[in-house]
Each structure stands twice: as C-alpha cells, then as structure tokens.
Short mmCIF file of C-alpha atoms and ligand atoms in Angstrom, two decimals:
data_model
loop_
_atom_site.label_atom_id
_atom_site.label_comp_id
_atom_site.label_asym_id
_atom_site.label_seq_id
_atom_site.Cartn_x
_atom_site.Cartn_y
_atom_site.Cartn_z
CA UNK A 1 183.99 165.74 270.80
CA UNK A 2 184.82 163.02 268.69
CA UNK A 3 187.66 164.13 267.21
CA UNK A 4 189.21 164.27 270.51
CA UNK A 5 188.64 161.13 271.80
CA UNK A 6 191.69 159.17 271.44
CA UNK A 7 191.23 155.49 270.86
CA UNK A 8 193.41 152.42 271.06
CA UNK A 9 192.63 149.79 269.16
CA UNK A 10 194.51 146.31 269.67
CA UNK A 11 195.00 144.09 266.92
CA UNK A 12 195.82 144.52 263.53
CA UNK A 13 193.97 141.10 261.83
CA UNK A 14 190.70 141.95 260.02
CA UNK A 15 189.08 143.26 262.51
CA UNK A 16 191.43 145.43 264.28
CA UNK A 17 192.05 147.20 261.40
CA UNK A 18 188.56 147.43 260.13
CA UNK A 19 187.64 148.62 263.25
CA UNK A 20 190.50 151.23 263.28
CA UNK A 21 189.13 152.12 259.42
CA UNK A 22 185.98 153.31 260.20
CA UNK A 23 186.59 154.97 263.51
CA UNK A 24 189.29 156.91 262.23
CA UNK A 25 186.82 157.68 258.87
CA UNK A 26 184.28 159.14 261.51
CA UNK A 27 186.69 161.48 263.36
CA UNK A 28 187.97 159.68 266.09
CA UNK A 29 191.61 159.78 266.57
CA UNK A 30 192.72 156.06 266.44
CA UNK A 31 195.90 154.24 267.53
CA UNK A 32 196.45 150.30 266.69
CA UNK A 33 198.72 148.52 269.35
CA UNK A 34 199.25 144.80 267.60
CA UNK A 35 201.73 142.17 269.34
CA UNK A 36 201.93 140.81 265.46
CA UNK A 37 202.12 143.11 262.08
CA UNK A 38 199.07 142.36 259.76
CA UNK A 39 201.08 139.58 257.71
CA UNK A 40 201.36 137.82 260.62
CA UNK A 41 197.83 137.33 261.88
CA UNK A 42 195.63 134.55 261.40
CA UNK A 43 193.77 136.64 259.22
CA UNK A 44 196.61 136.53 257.03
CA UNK A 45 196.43 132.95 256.81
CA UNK A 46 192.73 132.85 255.57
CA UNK A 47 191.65 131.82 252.40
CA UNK A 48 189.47 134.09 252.31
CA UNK A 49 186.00 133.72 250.69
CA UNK A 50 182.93 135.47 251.96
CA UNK A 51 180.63 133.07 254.04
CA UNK A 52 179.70 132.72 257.85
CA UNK A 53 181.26 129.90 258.57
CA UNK A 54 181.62 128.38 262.50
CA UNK A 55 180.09 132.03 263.45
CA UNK A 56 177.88 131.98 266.12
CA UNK A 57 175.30 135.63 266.89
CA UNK A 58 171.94 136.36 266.25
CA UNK A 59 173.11 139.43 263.99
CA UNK A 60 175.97 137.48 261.68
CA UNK A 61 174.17 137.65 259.08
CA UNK A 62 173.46 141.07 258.90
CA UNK A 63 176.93 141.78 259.61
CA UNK A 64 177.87 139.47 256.83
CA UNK A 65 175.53 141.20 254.79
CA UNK A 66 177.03 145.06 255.65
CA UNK A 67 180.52 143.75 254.71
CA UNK A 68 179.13 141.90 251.43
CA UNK A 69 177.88 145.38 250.05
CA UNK A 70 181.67 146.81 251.12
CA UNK A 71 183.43 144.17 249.14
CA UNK A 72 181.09 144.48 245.96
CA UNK A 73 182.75 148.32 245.88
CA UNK A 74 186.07 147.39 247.11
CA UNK A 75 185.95 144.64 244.15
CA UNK A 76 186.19 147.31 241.54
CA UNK A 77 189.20 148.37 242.86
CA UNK A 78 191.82 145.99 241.65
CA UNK A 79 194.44 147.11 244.28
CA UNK A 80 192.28 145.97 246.78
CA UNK A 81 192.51 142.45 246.86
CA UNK A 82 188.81 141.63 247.09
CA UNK A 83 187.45 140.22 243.55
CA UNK A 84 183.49 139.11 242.85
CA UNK A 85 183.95 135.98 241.50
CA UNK A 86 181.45 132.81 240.16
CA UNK A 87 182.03 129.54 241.42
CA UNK A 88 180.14 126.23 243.17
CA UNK A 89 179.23 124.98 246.26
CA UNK A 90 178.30 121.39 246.50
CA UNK A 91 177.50 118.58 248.33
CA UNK A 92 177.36 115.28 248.60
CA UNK A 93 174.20 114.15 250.74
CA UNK A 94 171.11 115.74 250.38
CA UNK A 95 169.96 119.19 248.74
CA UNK A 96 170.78 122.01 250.72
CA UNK A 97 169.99 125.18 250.39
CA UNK A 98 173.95 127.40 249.74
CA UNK A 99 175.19 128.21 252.79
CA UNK A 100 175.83 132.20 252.79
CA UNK A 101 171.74 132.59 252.61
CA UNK A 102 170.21 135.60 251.19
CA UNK A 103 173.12 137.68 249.28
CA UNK A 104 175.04 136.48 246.70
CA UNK A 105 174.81 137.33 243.13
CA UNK A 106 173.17 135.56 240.70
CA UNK A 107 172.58 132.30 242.69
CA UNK A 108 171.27 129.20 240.70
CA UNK A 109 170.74 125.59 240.94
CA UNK A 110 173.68 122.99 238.88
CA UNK A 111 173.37 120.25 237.01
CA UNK A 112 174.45 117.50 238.75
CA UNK A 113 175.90 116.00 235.51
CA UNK A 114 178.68 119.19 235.72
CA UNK A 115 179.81 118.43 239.37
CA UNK A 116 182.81 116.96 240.36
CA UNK A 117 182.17 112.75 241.06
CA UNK A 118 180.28 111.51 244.36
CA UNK A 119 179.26 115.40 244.59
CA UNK A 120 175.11 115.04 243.85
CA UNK A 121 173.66 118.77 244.26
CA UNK A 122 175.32 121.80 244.58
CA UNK A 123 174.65 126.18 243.92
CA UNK A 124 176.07 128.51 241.67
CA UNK A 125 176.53 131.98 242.67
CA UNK A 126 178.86 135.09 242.69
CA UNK A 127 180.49 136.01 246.13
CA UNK A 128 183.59 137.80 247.09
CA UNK A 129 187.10 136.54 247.19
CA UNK A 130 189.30 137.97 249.17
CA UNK A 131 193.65 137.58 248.45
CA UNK A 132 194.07 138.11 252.72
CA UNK A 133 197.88 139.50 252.43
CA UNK A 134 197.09 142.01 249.44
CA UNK A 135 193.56 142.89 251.69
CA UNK A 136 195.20 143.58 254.54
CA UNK A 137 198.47 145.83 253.30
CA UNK A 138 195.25 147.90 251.10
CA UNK A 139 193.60 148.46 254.30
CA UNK A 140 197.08 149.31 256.52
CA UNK A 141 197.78 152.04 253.28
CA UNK A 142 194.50 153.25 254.52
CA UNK A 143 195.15 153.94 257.86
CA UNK A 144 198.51 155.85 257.12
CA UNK A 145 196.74 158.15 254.57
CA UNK A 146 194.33 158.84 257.51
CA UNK A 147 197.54 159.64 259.78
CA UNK A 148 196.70 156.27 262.04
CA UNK A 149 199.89 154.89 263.40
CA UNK A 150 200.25 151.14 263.49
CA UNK A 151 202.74 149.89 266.21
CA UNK A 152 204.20 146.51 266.92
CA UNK A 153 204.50 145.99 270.68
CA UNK A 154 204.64 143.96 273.54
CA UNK A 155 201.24 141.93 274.05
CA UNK A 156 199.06 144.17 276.08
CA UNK A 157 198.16 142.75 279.67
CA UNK A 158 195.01 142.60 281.53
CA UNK A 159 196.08 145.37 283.53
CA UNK A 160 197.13 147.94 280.73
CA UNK A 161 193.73 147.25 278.84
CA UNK A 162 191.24 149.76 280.96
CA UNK A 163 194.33 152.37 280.93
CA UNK A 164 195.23 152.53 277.92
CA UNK A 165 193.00 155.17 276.22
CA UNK A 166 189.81 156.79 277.07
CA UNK A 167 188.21 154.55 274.42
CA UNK A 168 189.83 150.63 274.01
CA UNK A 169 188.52 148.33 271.45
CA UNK A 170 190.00 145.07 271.91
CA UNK A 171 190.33 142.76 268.76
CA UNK A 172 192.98 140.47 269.63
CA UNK A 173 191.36 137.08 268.15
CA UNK A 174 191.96 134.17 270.12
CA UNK A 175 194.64 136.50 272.04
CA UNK A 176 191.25 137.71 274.16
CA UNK A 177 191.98 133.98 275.89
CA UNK A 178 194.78 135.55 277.61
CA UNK A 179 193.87 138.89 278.19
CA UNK A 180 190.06 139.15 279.70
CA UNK A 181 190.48 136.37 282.34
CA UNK A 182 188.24 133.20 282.10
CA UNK A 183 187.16 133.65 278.60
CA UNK A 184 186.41 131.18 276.57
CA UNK A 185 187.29 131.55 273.07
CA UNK A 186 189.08 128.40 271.94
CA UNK A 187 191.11 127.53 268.60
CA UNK A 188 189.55 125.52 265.59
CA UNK A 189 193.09 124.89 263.80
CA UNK A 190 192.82 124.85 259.96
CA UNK A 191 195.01 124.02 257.11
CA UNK A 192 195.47 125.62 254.20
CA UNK A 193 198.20 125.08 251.41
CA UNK A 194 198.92 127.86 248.87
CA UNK A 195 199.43 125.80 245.03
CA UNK A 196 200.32 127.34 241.52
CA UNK A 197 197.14 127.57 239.61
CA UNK A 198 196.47 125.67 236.74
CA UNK A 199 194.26 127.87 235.08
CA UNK A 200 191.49 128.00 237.80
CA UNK A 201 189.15 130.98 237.35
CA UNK A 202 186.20 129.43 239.64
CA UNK A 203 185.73 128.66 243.17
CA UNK A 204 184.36 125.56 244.47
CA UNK A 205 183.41 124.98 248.63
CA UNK A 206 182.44 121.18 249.60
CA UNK A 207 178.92 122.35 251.89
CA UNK A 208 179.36 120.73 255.19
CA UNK A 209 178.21 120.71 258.79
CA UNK A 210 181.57 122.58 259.91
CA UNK A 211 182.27 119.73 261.85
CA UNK A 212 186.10 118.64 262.62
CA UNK A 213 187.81 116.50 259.87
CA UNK A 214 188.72 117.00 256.56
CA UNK A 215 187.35 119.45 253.91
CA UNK A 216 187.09 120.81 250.24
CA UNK A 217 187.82 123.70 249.17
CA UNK A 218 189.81 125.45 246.09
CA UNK A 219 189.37 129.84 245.89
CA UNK A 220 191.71 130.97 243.21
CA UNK A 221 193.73 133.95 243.64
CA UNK A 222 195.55 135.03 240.50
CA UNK A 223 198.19 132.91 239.87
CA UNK A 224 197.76 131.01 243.09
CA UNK A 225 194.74 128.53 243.84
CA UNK A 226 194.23 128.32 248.20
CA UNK A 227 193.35 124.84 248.76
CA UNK A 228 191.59 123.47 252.06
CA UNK A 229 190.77 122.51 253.96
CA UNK A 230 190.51 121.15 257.74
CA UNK A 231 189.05 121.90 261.63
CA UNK A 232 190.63 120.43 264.52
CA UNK A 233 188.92 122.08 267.80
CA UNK A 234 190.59 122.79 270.93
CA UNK A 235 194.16 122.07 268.62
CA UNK A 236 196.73 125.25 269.81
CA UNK A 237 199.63 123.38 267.56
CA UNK A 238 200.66 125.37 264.36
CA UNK A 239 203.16 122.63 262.93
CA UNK A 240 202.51 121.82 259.71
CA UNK A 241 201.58 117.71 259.44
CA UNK A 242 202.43 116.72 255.76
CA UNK A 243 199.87 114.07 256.39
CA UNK A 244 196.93 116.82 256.80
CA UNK A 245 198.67 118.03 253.69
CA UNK A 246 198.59 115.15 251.01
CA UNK A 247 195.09 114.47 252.39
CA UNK A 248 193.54 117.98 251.40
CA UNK A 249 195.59 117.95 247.94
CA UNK A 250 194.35 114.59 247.25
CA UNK A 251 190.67 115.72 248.30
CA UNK A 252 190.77 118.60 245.71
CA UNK A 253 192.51 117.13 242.80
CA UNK A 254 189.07 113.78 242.90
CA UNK A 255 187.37 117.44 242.83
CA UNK A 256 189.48 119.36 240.42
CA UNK A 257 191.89 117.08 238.08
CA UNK A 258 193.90 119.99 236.49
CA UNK A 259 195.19 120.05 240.24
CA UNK A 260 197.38 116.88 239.48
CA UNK A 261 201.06 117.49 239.88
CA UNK A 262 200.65 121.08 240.44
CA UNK A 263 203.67 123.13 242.58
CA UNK A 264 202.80 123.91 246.73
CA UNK A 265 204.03 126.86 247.43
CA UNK A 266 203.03 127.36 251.22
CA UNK A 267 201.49 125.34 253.57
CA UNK A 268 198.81 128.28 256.08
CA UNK A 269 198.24 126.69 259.37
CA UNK A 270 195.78 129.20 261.20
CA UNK A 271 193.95 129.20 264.68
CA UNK A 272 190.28 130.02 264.11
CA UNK A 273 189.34 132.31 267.09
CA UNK A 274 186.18 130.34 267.73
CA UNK A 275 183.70 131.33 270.67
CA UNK A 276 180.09 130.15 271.43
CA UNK A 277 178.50 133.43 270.46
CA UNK A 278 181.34 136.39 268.84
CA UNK A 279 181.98 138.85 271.66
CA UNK A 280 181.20 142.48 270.35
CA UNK A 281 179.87 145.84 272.70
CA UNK A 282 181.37 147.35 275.98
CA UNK A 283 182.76 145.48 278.80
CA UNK A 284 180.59 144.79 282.05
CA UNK A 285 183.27 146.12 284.37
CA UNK A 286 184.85 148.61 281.89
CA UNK A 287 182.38 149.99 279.66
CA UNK A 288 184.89 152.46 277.55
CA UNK A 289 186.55 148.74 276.48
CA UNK A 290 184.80 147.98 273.88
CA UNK A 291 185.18 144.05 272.53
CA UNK A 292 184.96 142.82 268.94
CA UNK A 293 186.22 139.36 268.66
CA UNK A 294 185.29 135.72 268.57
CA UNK A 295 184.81 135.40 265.11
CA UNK A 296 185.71 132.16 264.48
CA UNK A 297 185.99 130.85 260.39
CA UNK A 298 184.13 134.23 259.28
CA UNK A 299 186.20 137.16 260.58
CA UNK A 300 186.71 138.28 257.11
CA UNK A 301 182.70 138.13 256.64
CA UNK A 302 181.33 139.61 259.24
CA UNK A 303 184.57 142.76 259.17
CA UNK A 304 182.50 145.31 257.92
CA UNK A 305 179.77 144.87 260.23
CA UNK A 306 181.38 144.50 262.92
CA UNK A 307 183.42 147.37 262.49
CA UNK A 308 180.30 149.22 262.28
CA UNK A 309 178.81 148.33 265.09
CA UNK A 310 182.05 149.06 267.30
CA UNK A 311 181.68 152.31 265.56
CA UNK A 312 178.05 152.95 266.70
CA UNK A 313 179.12 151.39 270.66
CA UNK A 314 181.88 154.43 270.60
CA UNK A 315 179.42 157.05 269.68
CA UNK A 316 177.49 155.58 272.79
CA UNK A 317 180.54 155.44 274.96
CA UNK A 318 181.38 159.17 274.15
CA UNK A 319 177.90 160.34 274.20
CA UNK A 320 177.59 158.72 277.98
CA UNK A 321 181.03 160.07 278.92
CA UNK A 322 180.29 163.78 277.82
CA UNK A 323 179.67 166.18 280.77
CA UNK A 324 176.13 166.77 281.14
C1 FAD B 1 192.64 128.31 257.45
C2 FAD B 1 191.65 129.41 257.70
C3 FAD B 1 190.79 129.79 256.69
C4 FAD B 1 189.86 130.81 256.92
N1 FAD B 1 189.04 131.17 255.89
C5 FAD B 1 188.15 132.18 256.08
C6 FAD B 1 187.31 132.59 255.01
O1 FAD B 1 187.37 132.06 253.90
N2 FAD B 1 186.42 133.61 255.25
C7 FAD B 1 186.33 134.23 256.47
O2 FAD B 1 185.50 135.14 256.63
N3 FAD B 1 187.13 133.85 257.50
C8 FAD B 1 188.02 132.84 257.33
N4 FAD B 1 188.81 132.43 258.38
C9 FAD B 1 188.60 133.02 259.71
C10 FAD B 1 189.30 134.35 259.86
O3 FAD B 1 190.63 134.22 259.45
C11 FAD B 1 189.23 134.82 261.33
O4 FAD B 1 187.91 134.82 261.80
C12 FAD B 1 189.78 136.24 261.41
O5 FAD B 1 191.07 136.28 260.87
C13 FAD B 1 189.81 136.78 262.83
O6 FAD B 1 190.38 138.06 262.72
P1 FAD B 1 190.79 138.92 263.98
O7 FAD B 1 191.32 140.20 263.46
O8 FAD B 1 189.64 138.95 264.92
O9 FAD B 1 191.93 138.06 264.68
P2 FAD B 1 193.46 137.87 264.26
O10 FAD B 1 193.65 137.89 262.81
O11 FAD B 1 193.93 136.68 265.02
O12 FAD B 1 194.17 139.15 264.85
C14 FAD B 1 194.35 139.31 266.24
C15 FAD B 1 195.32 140.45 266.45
O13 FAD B 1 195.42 140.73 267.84
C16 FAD B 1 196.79 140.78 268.21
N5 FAD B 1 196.86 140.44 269.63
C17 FAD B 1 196.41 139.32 270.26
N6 FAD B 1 196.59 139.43 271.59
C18 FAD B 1 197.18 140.64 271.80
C19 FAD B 1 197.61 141.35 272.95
N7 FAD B 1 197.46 140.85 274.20
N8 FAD B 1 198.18 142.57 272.80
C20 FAD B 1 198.34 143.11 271.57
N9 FAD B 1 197.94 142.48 270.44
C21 FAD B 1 197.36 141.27 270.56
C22 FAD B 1 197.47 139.80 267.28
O14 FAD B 1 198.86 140.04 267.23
C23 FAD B 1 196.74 140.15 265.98
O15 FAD B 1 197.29 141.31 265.41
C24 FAD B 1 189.77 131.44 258.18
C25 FAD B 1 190.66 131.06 259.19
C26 FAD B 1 191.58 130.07 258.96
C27 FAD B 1 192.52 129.70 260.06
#
C-alpha cells in the first residue's frame, strides 16, 4: 500500500528533504515541490551546529536526540558534511548547566583560566557540526539515487495544498505564513558572516537566553570559520547592515584573537522560521496534509526527528485511508 501512495512534499530546506529521505527509504513514492533549490533556503544559510536553540515542543529534545545519533553515523562519512567536533560553550554570568542537555560526547567542566576574557564558566563537549551547503547537496544526491525528483516551481497556494497528492507534507519554513491562513510563525532574522580560518579546529557558542541582540559564536568548517551571531524578531529584511557586521567580527575576535585581520568571504542573512510551539502532525481540516515546520534556530537539530515522526503520521494517514 505504501509503495503506492504518492506523496508531495514541499520544501527542500532541512526538513523538506529529510522528510522526503525517510519516506522515500520506507517505500513511499515521494515528490519535492520547492519555490527555492536547496542552496537557496534558509537552511542553507545556517551555521549549523547541533543544539535546540529558540525551539519550542514538549518532544525537541527527543527529536534533537534521534537526529544526534544520525549525525554521529553520517560524521564518518566525510562526503557528508556533518563532522563530530570538540569545542566550548561559555558564559559570562553565572554557571549554567550546557545548553544541548543530555547528549553530547564527552562533556566536562573548563577552567576558567582557559576561557576567552570576561567569559567566567563555560562546558566542553563533542557535538556535531554541520557545513549546511555540502549537507544539503549529500542529502539531494540521496534522493536522486532513490529516483525522487526535486522540482523548482511556482510557490504552492492555499488552494493547491489539499490537491496536490493523496499524502502532502508541508515544510515550507516561514513560507507556512503565507500558505495555511492566520498562522503565526514569524521571522527571528540572524546574521552570519562566512571568514577564512585561521587555523580554527574548535568551536566556541557564547550560552545565552536567546534573546534579541548580539551574539558569539565561531563553528569552523574546513577552511572557513562561520561567525555569529544575531536575533532580531519580527525583522522580514534580508539586507545585509555592515554595522551588524563589524559588531559580530569584533565580538569574536575579544573571543578568538587569531580572528584579527582575517578575509570575509560572505555575509548569511537568514530568517529563522520561529513559532510558539513547531507545528508537526496532520491538519485539522485536511488530515492527509501533514505539517512539519516552525522550527525556528534548530531546524537542523531536530531534522531527523522530525522526519521521523512525519514518517510515523503517514503510516497513520495510509493506515486510516485504506478500505476497510
Ligand atoms: C543565521 C542562522 C543560523 C542558524 N544556525 C542553526 C544551527 O546552528 N543549528 C540549527 O539546528 N539550526 C540553525 N538555524 C535554524 C535553521 O536554519 C532553520 O530552523 C531551518 O533551516 C528550517 O528549515 P526548513 O526546511 O523548515 O525551512 P527552510 O530552510 O526555510 O525551507 C523552506 C522551504 O520551503 C519552500 N517554500 C516555502 N513556501 C513555499 C510554497 N508556498 N511553495 C513551495 N515551496 C515553498 C522554500 O522555497 C524552501 O525550499 C539557523 C538559522 C539561521 C538564520
């Protein structure tokens, strides 16, 4: 039955094609409809290092957790993108606990002697890092050797949505604004800028309250260091302020000096699809449309998870739909 149930999914960011991954792994016959390629999503722009960050479900962090033990395999797969790698995550106010929770590797207390100045506790631990534009081309290679066509289009409407297959899983991001009437998922704009790395190995997150302003944050990815960062709710513009800019370099070189004077190659601005609780399971009025989106600064996190439980919400839908 499966294998003949054809399914659309819409949107190829992290989650659209995650989705499309695992359905198409379990026999479902999968189409992704995307009004951007992959390398044009905001999941493109991420950084991307595994965390829940401005997520907001009772189950994140078991989602988090499901995608965690998928990136530990992908890791040993250099073509993948996704590398485990050591690094620090510090504050500067009282000690906190690191903010991923229960999962990372290896996770132990620092000196504070070792941190970078006016940083007083922080957490060493091993977590994935994810290079977003080689992730996303390794899973799109994916889908073609499963035979799943990816095709650019026309944004789909509220009106096409219900017809468009007998199964719909709709992962279009902050795009969901437009297309399921009176929704509220809203944009946390972030900044990002991509620098030639000095010799960088580590990664090092500032812990905050993921409150709007100014952040720090420096994942290395090969021979480029991502450096961030910055949240600016409720902001739809994606022009780049050289202001926002200077600020975050300046912010990460008083954290990292061997950042002084190094080359930016790209400044990311990206719209985090931010919602009070992500949206994921079968429409109220539609209930072969099944959602998955809303997941604000921890799309790439919670992927896996998510993918798998859109994957278990189709088995439902089918099971329901089959003739008795
Ligand atoms: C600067 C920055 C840094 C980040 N860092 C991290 C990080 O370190 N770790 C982490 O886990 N997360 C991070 N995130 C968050 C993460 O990027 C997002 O949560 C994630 O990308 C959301 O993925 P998505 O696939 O749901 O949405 P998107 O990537 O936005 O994809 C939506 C897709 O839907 C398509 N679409 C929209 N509307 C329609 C329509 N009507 N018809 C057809 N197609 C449509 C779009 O074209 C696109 O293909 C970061 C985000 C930003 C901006």
């Amino acid at each position: 039955m499966i294998r003949h149930t054809d399914v659309v999914v819409i949107g190829a960011g992290v989650s659209g094609l995650t989705s499309a991954l695992r359905l198409a792994e379990s026999g479902f016959s999968v189409h992704v409809r995307s009004a951007e390629p992959p390398g044009r999503t905001t999941s493109c722009t991420a950084g991307a290092i595994w965390g829940p960050h401005l997520v907001a479900h009772e189950r994140a962090l078991a989602w988090a957790l499901r995608s965690l033990a998928v990136f530990r395999e992908l890791a040993t797969d250099p073509r993948t993108g996704v590398r485990m790698v050591d690094g620090v995550e510090a504050s500067r106010g009282t000690l906190v606990t690191p903010r991923p929770g229960t999962g990372p590797d290896d996770v132990r207390r620092c000196d504070p002697a070792t941190l970078p100045p006016t940083f007083t506790n922080g957490w060493r631990y091993r977590v994935p890092l994810i290079d977003m534009s080689r992730y996303l081309e390794y899973l799109s290679e994916r889908l073609d050797d499963l035979g799943v066509e990816v095709t650019i289009t026309d944004p789909v409407t509220a009106a096409e949505l219900p017809r468009l297959a007998p199964l719909v899983v709709n992962c279009t991001g902050l795009g969901a604004r437009e297309l399921i009437a009176g929704d509220p998922v809203a944009p946390v704009r972030g900044d990002l800028l991509v620098a030639e790395n000095p010799g960088l190995d580590q990664f090092f997150v500032e812990h905050d309250d993921d409150s709007d302003g100014l952040t720090t944050y420096l994942l290395p990815q090969g021979d480029r260091v991502m450096l961030g960062g910055s949240r600016s709710t409720g902001d739809w513009s994606t022009a780049r302020n050289p202001e926002v800019a200077d600020a975050i370099l300046a912010r990460c070189t008083a954290a990292e000096p061997r950042l002084a004077g190094v080359r930016i190659l790209e400044h990311h601005v990206g719209l985090r699809p931010v919602r009070e609780q992500v949206r994921i399971g079968p429409d109220e009025t539609h209930p072969h449309v099944l959602h998955n989106y809303g997941h604000g600064g921890g799309g790439v996190t919670l992927s896996w998870g998510c993918a798998q439980e859109v994957l278990e919400c189709a088995g439902a839908a089918v099971r329901t739909s089959r003739p008795g």
